[in-house]
CSV table of C-alpha atoms in Angstrom, one decimal:
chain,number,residue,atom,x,y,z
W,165,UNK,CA,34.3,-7.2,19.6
W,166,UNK,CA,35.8,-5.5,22.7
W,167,UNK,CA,39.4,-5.8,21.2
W,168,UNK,CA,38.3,-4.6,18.4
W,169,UNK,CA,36.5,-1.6,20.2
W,170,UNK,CA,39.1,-0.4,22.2
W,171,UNK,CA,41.7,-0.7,19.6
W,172,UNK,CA,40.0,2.3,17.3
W,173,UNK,CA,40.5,0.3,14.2
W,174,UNK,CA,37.6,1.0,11.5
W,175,UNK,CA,36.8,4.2,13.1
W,176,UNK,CA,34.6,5.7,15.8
W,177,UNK,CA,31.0,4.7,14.3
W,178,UNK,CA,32.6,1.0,14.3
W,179,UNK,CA,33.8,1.1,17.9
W,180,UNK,CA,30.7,2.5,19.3
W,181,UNK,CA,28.8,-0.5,17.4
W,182,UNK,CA,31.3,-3.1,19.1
W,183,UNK,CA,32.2,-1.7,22.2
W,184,UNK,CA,28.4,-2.1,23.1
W,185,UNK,CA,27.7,-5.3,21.9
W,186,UNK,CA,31.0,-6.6,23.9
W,187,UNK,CA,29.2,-4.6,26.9
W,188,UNK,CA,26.1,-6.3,26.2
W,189,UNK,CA,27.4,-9.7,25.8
W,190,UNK,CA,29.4,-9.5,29.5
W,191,UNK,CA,26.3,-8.5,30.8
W,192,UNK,CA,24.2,-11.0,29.4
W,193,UNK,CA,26.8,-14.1,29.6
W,194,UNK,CA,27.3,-12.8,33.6
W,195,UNK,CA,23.6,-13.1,33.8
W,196,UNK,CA,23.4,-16.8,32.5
W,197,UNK,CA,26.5,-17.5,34.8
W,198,UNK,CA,25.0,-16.0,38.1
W,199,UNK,CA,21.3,-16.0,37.5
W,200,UNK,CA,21.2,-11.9,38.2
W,201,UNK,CA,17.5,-11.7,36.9
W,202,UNK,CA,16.5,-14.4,39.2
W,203,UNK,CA,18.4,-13.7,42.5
W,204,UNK,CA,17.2,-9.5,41.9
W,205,UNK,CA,13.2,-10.8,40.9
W,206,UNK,CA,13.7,-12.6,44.6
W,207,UNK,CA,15.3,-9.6,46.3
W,208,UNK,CA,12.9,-7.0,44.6
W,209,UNK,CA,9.4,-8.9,43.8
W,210,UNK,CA,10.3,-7.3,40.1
W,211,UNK,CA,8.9,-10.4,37.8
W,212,UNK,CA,12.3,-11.9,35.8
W,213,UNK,CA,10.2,-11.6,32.4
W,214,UNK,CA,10.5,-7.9,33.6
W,215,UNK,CA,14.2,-8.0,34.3
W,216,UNK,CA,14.9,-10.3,30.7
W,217,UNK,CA,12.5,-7.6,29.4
W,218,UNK,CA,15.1,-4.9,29.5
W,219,UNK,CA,18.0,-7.3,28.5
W,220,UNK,CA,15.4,-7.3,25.0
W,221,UNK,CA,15.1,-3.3,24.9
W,222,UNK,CA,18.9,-3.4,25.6
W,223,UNK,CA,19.3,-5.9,22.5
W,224,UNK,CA,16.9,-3.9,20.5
W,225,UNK,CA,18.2,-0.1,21.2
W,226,UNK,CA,21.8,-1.9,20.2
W,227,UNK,CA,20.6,-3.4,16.8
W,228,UNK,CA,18.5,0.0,16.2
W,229,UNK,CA,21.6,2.2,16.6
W,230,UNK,CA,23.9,0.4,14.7
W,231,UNK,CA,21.9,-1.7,11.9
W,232,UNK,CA,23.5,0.2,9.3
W,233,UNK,CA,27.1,-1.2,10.0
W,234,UNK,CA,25.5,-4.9,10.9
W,235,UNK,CA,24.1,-5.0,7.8
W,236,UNK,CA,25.9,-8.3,6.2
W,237,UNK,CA,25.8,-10.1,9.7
W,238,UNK,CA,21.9,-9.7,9.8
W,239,UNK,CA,21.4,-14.0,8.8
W,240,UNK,CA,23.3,-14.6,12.1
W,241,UNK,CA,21.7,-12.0,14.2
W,242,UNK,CA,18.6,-13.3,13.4
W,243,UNK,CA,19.4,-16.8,14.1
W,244,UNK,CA,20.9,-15.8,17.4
W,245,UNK,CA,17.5,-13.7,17.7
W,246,UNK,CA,15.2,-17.0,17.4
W,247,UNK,CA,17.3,-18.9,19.4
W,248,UNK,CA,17.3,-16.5,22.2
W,249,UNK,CA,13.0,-16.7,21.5
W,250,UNK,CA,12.9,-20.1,21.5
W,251,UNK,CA,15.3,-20.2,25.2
W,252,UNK,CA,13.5,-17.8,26.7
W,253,UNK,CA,9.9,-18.9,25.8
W,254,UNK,CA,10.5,-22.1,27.3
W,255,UNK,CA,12.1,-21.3,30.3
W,256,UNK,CA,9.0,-18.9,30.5
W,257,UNK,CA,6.8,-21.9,29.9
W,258,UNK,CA,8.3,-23.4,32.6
W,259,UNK,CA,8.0,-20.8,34.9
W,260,UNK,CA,4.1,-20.8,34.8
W,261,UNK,CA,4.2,-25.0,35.4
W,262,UNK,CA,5.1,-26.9,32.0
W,263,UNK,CA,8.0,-28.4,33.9
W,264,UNK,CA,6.4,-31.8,33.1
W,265,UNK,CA,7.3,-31.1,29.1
W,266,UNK,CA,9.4,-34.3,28.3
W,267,UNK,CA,13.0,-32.7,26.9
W,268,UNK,CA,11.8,-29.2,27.6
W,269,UNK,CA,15.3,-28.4,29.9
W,270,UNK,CA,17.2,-29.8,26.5
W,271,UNK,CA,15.5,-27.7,24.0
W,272,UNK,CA,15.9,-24.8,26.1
W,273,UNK,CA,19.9,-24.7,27.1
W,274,UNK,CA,20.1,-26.2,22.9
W,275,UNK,CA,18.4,-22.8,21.7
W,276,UNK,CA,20.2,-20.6,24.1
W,277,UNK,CA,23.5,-22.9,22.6
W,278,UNK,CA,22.7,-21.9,19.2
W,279,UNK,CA,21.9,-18.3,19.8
W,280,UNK,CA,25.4,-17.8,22.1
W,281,UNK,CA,26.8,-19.6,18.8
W,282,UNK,CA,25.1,-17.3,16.1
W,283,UNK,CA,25.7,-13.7,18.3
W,284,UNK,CA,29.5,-14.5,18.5
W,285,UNK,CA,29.7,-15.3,15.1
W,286,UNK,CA,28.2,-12.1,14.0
W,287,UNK,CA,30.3,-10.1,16.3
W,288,UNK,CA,33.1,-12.5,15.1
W,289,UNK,CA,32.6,-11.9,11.6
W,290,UNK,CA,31.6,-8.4,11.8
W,291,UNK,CA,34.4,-7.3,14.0
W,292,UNK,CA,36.8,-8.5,11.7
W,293,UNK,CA,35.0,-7.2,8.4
W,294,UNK,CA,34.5,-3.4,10.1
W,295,UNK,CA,38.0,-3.1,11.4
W,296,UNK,CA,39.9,-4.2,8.0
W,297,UNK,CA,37.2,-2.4,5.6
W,298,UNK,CA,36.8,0.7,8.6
């Protein structure tokens, strides 16, 4: 998507769309990597369901502004949208002492699997389908 973004290809509506969903997907995949909500809810006293909070409005401003050109990827996006739920209501869960859950760490890195799988397929897919078809 960021390739695809800085290239031009498929005009300026269709770089703006992918050059911030490649800026959103380096933030986020930085954030799994170095834990920045959790080491910032530590240095600040800011909950993390705060911090994750405006990783969500981040998401939700992105899909708002650029629905009209994600329109065929929207089966992915939602599946990467639930599995995203289902991560971060369980680590949640966890959070507030449900630690004890048998398989609860599995489910949890599985759903966050699925929904890293579904969003870089729909940036995969749409990337390719908004710079050939502009």
């Amino acid at each position: 998507a960021g390739f695809a973004a800085w290239t031009g290809l498929g005009g300026p509506a269709a770089s703006r769309a992918l050059g911030w969903a490649a800026a959103l997907s380096v933030l986020l995949g930085l954030d799994d990597l170095f834990r920045f909500h959790e080491h910032l809810s530590n240095v600040t006293g800011i909950t993390e369901a705060l911090f994750l909070g405006v990783y969500l409005a981040a998401a939700a401003v992105w899909v708002g502004r650029h629905r009209h050109a994600l329109v065929p990827e929207t089966p992915l996006l939602l599946l990467a949208a639930a599995g995203f739920a289902v991560s971060l209501g369980l680590d949640l869960a966890q959070e507030v002492g449900a630690e004890g859950l048998a398989g609860v760490y599995v489910v949890e890195e599985g759903a966050k699997l699925v929904g890293i799988q579904c969003w870089a397929a729909a940036l995969a897919v749409g990337s390719r389908r908004l710079v050939t078809t502009g």
